[in-house]
Amino acid sequence: MSDIALLPEVRSFIQRQHGHYINGQAVLGNGANSFSVINPATEHVIATVNGATLDQVDAAMQAASAAFQGVWAQTTPMERGQCLNRLADLLEKHNEELAQLETLCSGKTIQLARALEIGSSAQFLRYFAGWATKISGETLNVSLPSFHGEQYSAFTRREPLGVVAGIIPWNFSIMISIWKLAAALTCGCTIVLKPSEFTPLTMLRVAELAKEAGIPDGVINIINGDGRELGSALISHSLCAKVTFTGSVPTGLAVGKAAMDGKLTHVTLELGGKNAAVFLADLSVDKMVEGIIEAGYLNQGQICAAAERFYIPAKLISPVLDALKQRLAGFKIGSPLDESTDMGPLANKAHYDKILKLFAQARSDGSEIIYGAEPLAGAGYFVLPTIIRAHSSKDRLMQEETFGPVGTFLAYDDENELISMINNTPFGLAASVWTNDLGKAMRMIPHIKAGTVWVNMHTFLDPAVPFGGTKSSGIGREFGSAFIEYYTELKSIMIRY
Ligand code: TXE
């Protein structure tokens, strides 16, 4: 197979000069702090983006605030839902264009871009659209005494927080933006999104489609540029009512502190971790290998919920690792625009360098490398999918997030030790248990400290099911009905009559 042909609209889009999207208009900026977007599969510059000035950050926040108090406040919940549904229609209509753009910027395989970045984003939009008409308060019973026949009534209202700042990582730049945008807009908030410097293009195109979908100017704004400078400016802006962040643990901690500092801005943090997948001895080697690939190697492991620590029964670990090695060695690694590719490049040079450093450390630490831990020769940020066999839970690669296609495997003898092994980490985003014995899995679930526990599956998210981390993996939940609490303020009203 070979690369698919790029659509003419993709070619013309990347040739444009890019900047931001503020109040329904593309805004270019002055070019003083422009930066390049690099295709990680070829290392070629594919576009140039003008980074935002602080004045442009302010203009985006002002536009979002004006829309929040004006045009968006005047829409009915039904109309807000209809806007999101129309945007979902347009994402589906432009699936190929957006998927190609995203693959060029992020190195994600085209199949994954079509299915997850666009297909799944449309589904999330439709799910949130359904909530728009169902966000409401409660009527409450009051027990205050009545001395002169007076009576009481009380109720609550769910009121939108205001302008939301959404800070987005590079691994799923459309899907994660859509999660945040859809939750905010459904609740009546407006949003300023800051995509990652590595993947700044696609949301500019989605913002144009949002306008076509009838979402009023100022409701969605996009700011591109340096994370530290613009992120701080967004968080500390007087009009910022809420920050929603997905990204690394250190940056998330900085974002959380900045949000708390001064004005107690609401904050949701969805960070990474070191997720565990445990396989019980009743499963066949083949089933384990399928599960490991699903849990650890999708999108080159660049998924915050992916598993990186694998626990395998001692008597099965050698055949499992042998079979896994054979499967990974058969992976087709190459151009993400080739529909037959299993694994594309890592998403950017900084991340590639980090993974190569971890490989070097694994060697110097004396880790047992079963497969991989090597870059591929030639252009592009390609590495081999990697299998490391750990000596103990204390090994560096059993503790530190790699965010790459790097599975670290530890043998266990006693199933009773599994819970303490899974929980032996400061993080708690997700975990999975793989077994035919549902009773055993059900007994383990309450003891696992993680925001999501999967049984016989891993990584897959559904808009109906809340998602978020415990411990150092974050605070707050996205999706389900849980998101409502994080985008609205609860107001209590008491009436004496
Ligand atoms: O992520 P950051 P980076 C991991 C992965 C990767 C490492 C660094 O291991 O190698 O993090 O990647 C913005 N205030 N993950 O640097 O720093 C930034 O511009 C406010 C895991 O890309 O977390 C971007 O938009 N914002 C992860 C966003 O924050 C700031 C996904 C995320 O950047 C900021 C991605 C600041 N001070 C990488 N500094 C996951 N778990 O999902 C940066 N930003």
Coordinates of C-alpha atoms and ligand atoms in Angstrom, one line a residue:
M1 CA 0.0 0.0 0.0
S2 CA 1.0 3.6 -0.3
D3 CA 0.0 7.0 1.1
I4 CA -3.5 8.2 0.3
A5 CA -3.8 11.4 -1.8
L6 CA -4.2 14.5 0.2
L7 CA -7.5 16.3 -0.5
P8 CA -7.1 19.7 -2.3
E9 CA -8.8 21.4 0.6
V10 CA -6.2 20.0 3.0
R11 CA -3.4 21.2 0.7
S12 CA -4.9 24.7 0.4
F13 CA -5.6 24.9 4.2
I14 CA -2.0 24.1 5.3
Q15 CA -0.7 26.7 2.8
R16 CA -2.6 29.5 4.5
Q17 CA -0.9 31.7 7.1
H18 CA -2.3 30.6 10.5
G19 CA -2.9 32.3 13.8
H20 CA -6.0 32.3 15.9
Y21 CA -9.8 32.4 15.8
I22 CA -11.4 35.2 17.7
N23 CA -15.0 36.3 17.7
G24 CA -15.8 34.4 14.6
Q25 CA -12.8 35.6 12.5
A26 CA -9.4 34.2 11.6
V27 CA -6.9 36.5 13.3
L28 CA -3.3 36.4 12.1
G29 CA -1.2 38.3 14.6
N30 CA 1.9 40.1 13.8
G31 CA 4.2 37.2 13.2
A32 CA 6.7 38.3 15.9
N33 CA 6.5 34.9 17.6
S34 CA 5.6 32.6 14.8
F35 CA 6.4 28.9 15.0
S36 CA 6.4 25.9 12.6
V37 CA 4.2 22.9 12.6
I38 CA 6.3 19.8 11.8
N39 CA 5.0 16.6 10.2
P40 CA 6.4 14.0 12.6
A41 CA 6.5 11.3 9.9
T42 CA 8.8 13.3 7.6
E43 CA 10.2 16.1 9.8
H44 CA 9.1 18.6 7.1
V45 CA 7.6 21.9 8.0
I46 CA 4.0 21.8 6.9
A47 CA 2.7 25.2 8.1
T48 CA 3.6 28.3 10.0
V49 CA 1.5 29.7 12.8
N50 CA 1.7 33.2 14.4
G51 CA 1.7 32.8 18.1
A52 CA -0.8 35.0 20.0
T53 CA 0.1 38.2 21.8
L54 CA -1.2 38.9 25.2
D55 CA -3.6 41.5 23.6
Q56 CA -5.0 38.7 21.5
V57 CA -5.5 36.5 24.5
D58 CA -7.4 39.4 26.1
A59 CA -9.5 39.9 22.8
A60 CA -10.4 36.2 22.9
M61 CA -11.5 36.3 26.5
Q62 CA -13.5 39.6 25.9
A63 CA -15.2 38.0 22.9
A64 CA -16.1 34.9 24.9
S65 CA -17.4 37.0 27.8
A66 CA -19.5 39.2 25.5
A67 CA -21.0 36.1 23.9
F68 CA -21.6 34.5 27.3
Q69 CA -23.6 37.5 28.5
G70 CA -25.2 38.2 25.2
V71 CA -25.9 36.0 22.2
W72 CA -25.3 32.6 23.9
A73 CA -27.3 33.6 27.0
Q74 CA -30.2 34.3 24.8
T75 CA -30.3 30.9 23.1
T76 CA -32.6 28.3 24.5
P77 CA -31.2 25.0 25.7
M78 CA -32.8 23.3 22.7
E79 CA -31.1 25.7 20.4
R80 CA -27.7 25.0 22.0
G81 CA -28.2 21.3 21.5
Q82 CA -29.2 21.9 17.9
C83 CA -25.9 23.9 17.4
L84 CA -23.9 20.9 18.7
N85 CA -25.8 18.5 16.5
R86 CA -25.2 20.6 13.4
L87 CA -21.5 20.7 14.3
A88 CA -21.5 16.9 14.6
D89 CA -23.0 16.7 11.1
L90 CA -20.3 19.0 9.7
L91 CA -17.5 17.0 11.4
E92 CA -18.9 13.8 9.8
K93 CA -19.2 15.6 6.4
H94 CA -15.6 16.8 6.6
N95 CA -14.3 13.6 8.3
E96 CA -11.6 12.9 5.7
E97 CA -10.4 16.5 5.4
L98 CA -10.0 16.9 9.2
A99 CA -8.5 13.4 9.6
Q100 CA -5.9 14.1 7.0
L101 CA -5.0 17.4 8.6
E102 CA -4.7 15.8 12.1
T103 CA -2.6 13.0 10.7
L104 CA -0.2 15.5 9.1
C105 CA 0.3 17.3 12.4
S106 CA 0.3 14.5 14.9
G107 CA 1.5 11.3 13.1
K108 CA -1.7 9.5 14.2
T109 CA -2.6 6.8 11.7
I110 CA -5.3 8.0 9.3
Q111 CA -7.6 5.1 10.3
L112 CA -7.4 6.2 14.0
A113 CA -7.8 9.9 13.0
R114 CA -11.0 9.1 11.1
A115 CA -12.4 6.9 13.8
L116 CA -11.5 8.6 17.0
E117 CA -10.6 12.3 16.3
I118 CA -13.6 12.8 14.0
G119 CA -16.0 9.9 14.3
S120 CA -15.9 9.7 18.1
S121 CA -15.9 13.6 18.4
A122 CA -19.2 13.7 16.5
Q123 CA -20.7 11.1 18.9
F124 CA -19.6 13.1 21.9
L125 CA -21.1 16.2 20.5
R126 CA -24.5 14.4 20.0
Y127 CA -24.4 13.0 23.5
F128 CA -23.7 16.4 25.0
A129 CA -26.4 18.0 22.7
G130 CA -28.9 15.7 24.4
W131 CA -28.0 17.0 27.8
A132 CA -28.7 20.7 26.9
T133 CA -32.4 20.4 27.7
K134 CA -31.9 18.3 30.8
I135 CA -29.7 20.4 33.0
S136 CA -31.9 21.6 35.9
G137 CA -32.0 22.2 39.6
E138 CA -34.2 20.6 42.3
T139 CA -37.2 21.7 44.4
L140 CA -36.3 21.2 48.1
N141 CA -38.3 20.7 51.2
V142 CA -37.6 23.2 54.0
S143 CA -38.0 22.4 57.7
L144 CA -37.8 26.0 59.1
P145 CA -40.4 26.7 61.8
S146 CA -43.6 28.6 61.0
F147 CA -44.6 31.0 63.8
H148 CA -47.3 33.1 62.1
G149 CA -48.4 30.9 59.2
E150 CA -45.5 31.8 57.0
Q151 CA -44.4 29.1 54.6
Y152 CA -41.2 28.4 52.7
S153 CA -40.1 27.1 49.4
A154 CA -36.6 26.4 48.1
F155 CA -35.1 25.4 44.8
T156 CA -31.7 25.2 43.1
R157 CA -30.6 26.5 39.8
R158 CA -27.7 25.2 37.7
E159 CA -26.1 28.4 36.2
P160 CA -23.3 28.4 33.6
L161 CA -19.9 29.3 35.1
G162 CA -19.0 31.8 32.4
V163 CA -15.9 31.8 30.1
V164 CA -14.0 28.5 30.2
A165 CA -10.3 28.3 29.3
G166 CA -9.6 24.9 27.7
I167 CA -5.9 23.8 27.5
I168 CA -5.4 20.9 25.2
P169 CA -2.5 18.4 24.6
W170 CA -1.2 17.1 21.3
N171 CA -2.3 13.5 21.5
F172 CA -6.0 14.0 20.5
S173 CA -6.2 17.6 19.6
I174 CA -9.8 17.5 18.1
M175 CA -11.4 14.9 20.4
I176 CA -10.2 16.4 23.7
S177 CA -11.1 20.0 22.5
I178 CA -14.6 18.7 21.6
W179 CA -15.0 17.1 25.0
K180 CA -14.4 20.4 26.6
L181 CA -16.2 22.6 24.1
A182 CA -19.3 20.4 24.1
A183 CA -19.5 20.3 27.9
A184 CA -19.0 24.1 28.2
L185 CA -21.5 25.1 25.4
T186 CA -24.2 22.6 26.6
C187 CA -24.2 24.2 30.0
G188 CA -24.3 27.7 28.5
C189 CA -20.7 28.6 29.0
T190 CA -18.4 30.0 26.2
I191 CA -14.8 28.9 25.6
V192 CA -11.3 29.9 24.7
L193 CA -9.3 26.9 23.6
K194 CA -5.5 26.7 23.5
P195 CA -4.3 23.8 21.5
S196 CA -0.9 22.4 21.9
E197 CA 1.9 24.1 20.0
F198 CA 2.5 20.8 18.2
T199 CA -1.0 20.5 16.9
P200 CA -2.4 24.0 16.4
L201 CA -4.1 23.7 13.0
T202 CA -7.1 21.4 13.1
M203 CA -9.2 23.2 15.7
L204 CA -8.8 26.4 13.5
R205 CA -10.7 24.5 10.8
V206 CA -13.2 23.1 13.3
A207 CA -13.9 26.7 14.5
E208 CA -14.8 27.6 10.9
L209 CA -17.2 24.7 10.8
A210 CA -18.7 25.7 14.1
K211 CA -19.5 29.1 12.5
E212 CA -21.1 27.3 9.5
A213 CA -23.1 25.2 12.1
G214 CA -24.6 28.4 13.4
I215 CA -22.7 28.7 16.6
P216 CA -22.6 32.4 17.2
D217 CA -19.3 34.5 17.0
G218 CA -17.4 34.6 20.3
V219 CA -18.8 31.4 21.6
I220 CA -15.7 29.4 20.5
N221 CA -12.3 31.1 20.3
I222 CA -8.9 29.5 19.6
I223 CA -5.6 30.9 20.7
N224 CA -2.3 29.4 19.5
G225 CA 1.2 29.8 20.9
D226 CA 3.5 29.2 23.8
G227 CA 1.8 27.1 26.5
R228 CA 3.5 28.7 29.5
E229 CA 3.0 32.3 28.5
L230 CA -0.5 32.0 27.0
G231 CA -1.7 29.4 29.5
S232 CA -0.8 31.6 32.4
A233 CA -2.4 34.6 30.7
L234 CA -5.7 32.7 30.1
I235 CA -5.8 31.2 33.7
S236 CA -5.1 34.5 35.4
H237 CA -7.4 36.6 33.2
S238 CA -10.1 38.3 35.2
L239 CA -12.8 36.9 32.9
C240 CA -11.7 33.3 33.3
A241 CA -14.3 31.4 35.3
K242 CA -13.0 27.9 34.8
V243 CA -9.9 26.1 33.5
T244 CA -10.2 22.7 32.0
F245 CA -6.8 21.1 31.3
T246 CA -5.7 17.7 29.9
G247 CA -2.0 17.1 29.7
S248 CA 1.1 16.0 31.7
V249 CA 1.2 15.8 35.5
P250 CA 3.8 18.5 36.1
T251 CA 2.0 21.0 33.8
G252 CA -1.3 20.1 35.4
L253 CA 0.0 20.8 38.8
A254 CA 1.2 24.2 37.7
V255 CA -2.2 24.9 36.1
G256 CA -4.0 23.9 39.2
K257 CA -1.9 26.1 41.4
A258 CA -2.3 29.1 39.1
A259 CA -6.1 28.6 39.0
M260 CA -6.3 28.5 42.8
D261 CA -4.0 31.5 43.2
G262 CA -5.8 34.7 43.7
K263 CA -9.4 34.0 42.7
L264 CA -10.1 30.3 43.3
T265 CA -11.0 29.7 39.6
H266 CA -12.8 26.4 39.0
V267 CA -10.5 23.8 37.6
T268 CA -10.7 20.3 36.1
L269 CA -7.4 18.5 35.6
E270 CA -7.2 15.3 33.5
L271 CA -3.6 14.1 33.8
G272 CA -1.7 11.0 32.9
G273 CA -0.3 8.3 35.1
K274 CA 1.1 4.9 35.1
N275 CA -1.9 2.7 34.4
A276 CA -1.9 -1.0 35.3
A277 CA -3.4 -3.9 33.4
V278 CA -3.5 -7.2 35.3
F279 CA -4.1 -10.6 33.6
L280 CA -5.3 -13.5 35.7
A281 CA -4.1 -17.0 35.0
D282 CA -7.4 -18.4 33.6
L283 CA -6.8 -16.6 30.3
S284 CA -5.1 -18.1 27.2
V285 CA -1.8 -16.6 26.0
D286 CA -3.5 -15.4 22.9
K287 CA -6.2 -13.5 24.8
M288 CA -3.5 -11.9 27.0
V289 CA -1.5 -10.7 23.9
E290 CA -4.7 -9.2 22.3
G291 CA -5.5 -7.4 25.6
I292 CA -1.9 -6.1 26.0
I293 CA -1.9 -4.7 22.5
E294 CA -5.3 -3.0 23.0
A295 CA -4.2 -1.6 26.4
G296 CA -0.7 -0.4 25.7
Y297 CA 0.1 0.2 22.0
L298 CA -2.8 2.1 20.4
N299 CA -1.7 5.5 19.0
Q300 CA 2.0 4.6 19.8
G301 CA 1.0 4.5 23.5
Q302 CA 0.2 8.2 23.4
I303 CA -3.1 7.9 25.3
C304 CA -3.3 9.1 28.9
A305 CA -5.5 6.1 29.8
A306 CA -3.2 3.5 28.1
A307 CA -1.6 0.8 30.3
E308 CA 2.1 0.9 30.8
R309 CA 2.4 -1.6 33.7
F310 CA 1.4 -5.2 32.9
Y311 CA 1.2 -7.9 35.6
I312 CA 1.3 -11.4 34.2
P313 CA 1.2 -14.8 36.1
A314 CA 4.8 -16.0 36.6
K315 CA 4.1 -19.4 35.0
L316 CA 2.8 -17.7 31.8
I317 CA 5.1 -14.6 31.4
S318 CA 7.7 -16.2 29.1
P319 CA 5.2 -17.5 26.5
V320 CA 3.2 -14.3 26.7
L321 CA 6.2 -12.1 26.1
D322 CA 7.4 -14.5 23.3
A323 CA 4.0 -14.3 21.6
L324 CA 3.8 -10.5 22.1
K325 CA 7.2 -10.0 20.6
Q326 CA 6.2 -11.9 17.5
R327 CA 3.0 -9.8 17.1
L328 CA 4.8 -6.5 17.6
A329 CA 7.6 -7.5 15.3
G330 CA 4.9 -8.0 12.6
F331 CA 3.6 -4.4 13.1
K332 CA 3.8 -2.3 10.0
I333 CA 5.5 0.9 11.1
G334 CA 5.6 3.7 8.7
S335 CA 3.7 6.5 7.1
P336 CA 0.5 7.3 9.0
L337 CA -1.1 8.3 5.7
D338 CA -0.8 4.7 4.5
E339 CA -4.1 2.9 5.4
S340 CA -2.3 -0.3 6.1
T341 CA 0.1 1.2 8.7
D342 CA -0.2 -0.2 12.2
M343 CA 2.0 2.3 13.9
G344 CA 3.0 5.8 13.0
P345 CA 5.7 8.1 14.5
L346 CA 5.8 9.6 17.9
A347 CA 4.0 13.0 17.7
N348 CA 6.9 15.4 18.0
K349 CA 10.6 15.7 18.4
A350 CA 10.5 16.7 22.1
H351 CA 8.5 13.5 22.9
Y352 CA 10.8 11.4 20.7
D353 CA 13.9 12.7 22.5
K354 CA 12.2 11.9 25.8
I355 CA 11.4 8.3 24.7
L356 CA 15.0 7.8 23.4
K357 CA 16.3 9.0 26.7
L358 CA 14.1 6.5 28.6
F359 CA 15.4 3.7 26.3
A360 CA 19.0 4.7 27.2
Q361 CA 18.1 4.8 30.9
A362 CA 16.5 1.4 30.7
R363 CA 19.8 0.0 29.2
S364 CA 21.9 1.7 31.9
D365 CA 19.6 0.5 34.6
G366 CA 20.1 -3.0 33.4
S367 CA 16.4 -3.5 32.5
E368 CA 15.7 -6.7 30.5
I369 CA 14.7 -5.5 27.0
I370 CA 12.7 -8.2 25.3
Y371 CA 11.9 -6.2 22.2
G372 CA 12.4 -2.8 20.7
A373 CA 13.8 0.2 22.7
E374 CA 15.3 1.4 19.4
P375 CA 14.5 4.3 17.0
L376 CA 14.0 3.5 13.3
A377 CA 16.6 4.7 10.9
G378 CA 15.7 7.5 8.5
A379 CA 13.5 10.6 8.7
G380 CA 10.6 10.8 11.2
Y381 CA 10.2 10.2 14.9
F382 CA 9.7 6.4 14.6
V383 CA 10.5 4.0 17.4
L384 CA 9.9 0.3 17.7
P385 CA 7.1 -0.9 20.0
T386 CA 8.9 -2.0 23.1
I387 CA 8.7 -4.7 25.7
I388 CA 10.6 -4.4 29.0
R389 CA 10.6 -7.1 31.6
A390 CA 10.9 -5.5 35.1
H391 CA 12.8 -7.0 38.0
S392 CA 10.6 -5.3 40.6
S393 CA 7.8 -2.7 41.2
K394 CA 10.6 -0.3 42.0
D395 CA 12.1 -0.3 38.5
R396 CA 12.0 3.2 37.0
L397 CA 9.8 2.1 34.1
M398 CA 7.3 0.6 36.6
Q399 CA 7.0 4.1 38.1
E400 CA 7.4 6.8 35.5
E401 CA 5.0 7.6 32.7
T402 CA 6.6 7.1 29.2
F403 CA 3.5 8.1 27.2
G404 CA 5.0 5.9 24.4
P405 CA 4.7 2.4 23.0
V406 CA 6.6 1.0 26.0
G407 CA 5.1 -1.9 28.0
T408 CA 6.8 -2.9 31.2
F409 CA 5.9 -6.4 32.5
L410 CA 6.2 -7.8 35.9
A411 CA 5.5 -11.5 36.9
Y412 CA 3.4 -12.3 39.9
D413 CA 2.9 -15.5 41.8
D414 CA 0.0 -14.7 44.2
E415 CA -3.2 -13.0 43.0
N416 CA -3.7 -11.6 46.5
E417 CA -0.7 -9.3 45.9
L418 CA -2.3 -7.7 42.8
I419 CA -4.2 -5.0 44.5
S420 CA -1.2 -3.6 46.3
M421 CA 0.8 -3.9 43.1
I422 CA -1.8 -2.0 41.1
N423 CA -2.1 0.8 43.7
N424 CA 1.7 1.1 44.1
T425 CA 1.9 4.4 42.2
P426 CA 1.1 8.1 43.0
F427 CA -1.3 8.0 40.0
G428 CA -4.8 6.7 39.6
L429 CA -6.3 7.4 36.2
A430 CA -7.3 3.9 35.0
A431 CA -6.6 0.2 35.4
S432 CA -7.9 -3.0 33.8
V433 CA -8.5 -6.5 35.0
W434 CA -8.5 -9.3 32.4
T435 CA -10.1 -12.7 33.4
N436 CA -13.0 -15.1 32.6
D437 CA -13.8 -15.1 36.3
L438 CA -16.1 -12.2 36.7
G439 CA -16.5 -12.9 40.5
K440 CA -12.8 -12.3 41.0
A441 CA -12.9 -9.1 39.0
M442 CA -15.9 -7.8 40.9
R443 CA -14.2 -8.4 44.2
M444 CA -11.1 -6.5 43.0
I445 CA -12.9 -3.5 41.7
P446 CA -13.7 -1.7 45.0
H447 CA -10.0 -1.9 46.1
I448 CA -8.5 -0.5 42.9
K449 CA -7.6 3.2 43.3
A450 CA -8.4 4.6 39.8
G451 CA -11.0 6.8 38.2
T452 CA -11.9 4.1 35.7
V453 CA -11.6 0.3 36.0
W454 CA -12.1 -1.8 32.9
V455 CA -12.7 -5.5 32.8
N456 CA -11.6 -7.4 29.7
M457 CA -11.1 -4.1 27.9
H458 CA -8.9 -1.0 28.2
T459 CA -8.6 2.5 26.8
F460 CA -12.1 2.8 25.3
L461 CA -14.2 5.8 26.4
D462 CA -17.9 6.3 26.1
P463 CA -19.6 9.7 26.5
A464 CA -22.1 8.2 28.9
V465 CA -19.4 7.0 31.3
P466 CA -17.6 9.5 33.6
F467 CA -13.9 9.8 33.1
G468 CA -11.2 11.4 35.2
G469 CA -8.4 10.6 37.7
T470 CA -7.8 10.0 41.4
K471 CA -4.6 10.7 43.3
S472 CA -2.1 12.6 41.2
S473 CA -4.0 11.9 38.0
G474 CA -6.3 14.8 38.4
I475 CA -9.5 16.2 39.8
G476 CA -12.9 16.4 38.3
R477 CA -14.8 14.2 35.9
E478 CA -15.7 14.6 32.2
F479 CA -18.8 13.0 30.5
G480 CA -21.8 11.2 31.8
S481 CA -23.9 13.5 34.0
A482 CA -20.8 14.2 36.1
F483 CA -19.6 17.0 33.8
I484 CA -22.6 19.3 34.8
E485 CA -21.2 19.9 38.3
Y486 CA -17.9 21.1 36.7
Y487 CA -19.4 23.7 34.3
T488 CA -22.2 25.1 36.3
E489 CA -22.5 26.9 39.7
L490 CA -25.3 25.6 42.0
K491 CA -27.4 28.5 43.2
S492 CA -29.8 28.0 46.1
I493 CA -33.0 30.0 46.3
M494 CA -35.1 30.2 49.5
I495 CA -38.5 31.9 49.6
R496 CA -40.7 32.9 52.6
Y497 CA -44.3 33.7 51.7
Ligands
TXE1 O1 2.6 18.5 27.6 P1 2.0 19.6 28.6 P2 3.7 18.5 26.6 C1 3.1 13.9 28.6 C2 4.0 13.2 27.6 C3 4.9 14.3 27.0 C4 5.0 15.3 28.2 C5 5.2 16.7 27.8 O2 4.8 12.3 28.4 O3 6.2 13.9 26.7 O4 3.7 15.2 28.8 O5 4.3 17.1 26.7 C6 0.1 23.8 27.7 N1 0.3 26.7 31.9 N2 1.8 14.2 28.0 O6 4.8 19.5 26.9 O7 3.1 20.5 29.1 C7 0.7 23.3 26.4 O8 0.9 24.4 25.5 C8 -0.7 26.4 31.1 C9 0.7 13.5 28.6 O9 3.1 18.7 25.2 O10 1.2 18.9 29.6 C10 -0.4 22.3 25.9 O11 -1.4 23.0 25.3 N3 -0.6 25.6 30.0 C11 -0.6 14.0 28.3 C12 -0.9 21.7 27.2 O12 -0.5 22.6 28.2 C13 0.6 25.1 29.7 C14 -0.8 14.5 26.9 C15 -0.3 20.3 27.5 O13 1.1 20.5 27.6 C16 1.7 25.4 30.5 C17 0.3 15.2 26.4 C18 1.5 26.2 31.6 N4 2.6 26.5 32.4 C19 1.6 15.0 26.9 N5 2.8 24.8 29.9 C20 -1.8 13.3 28.8 N6 -1.6 12.6 30.0 O14 -2.9 13.3 28.3 C21 2.3 24.1 28.8 N7 1.0 24.3 28.7

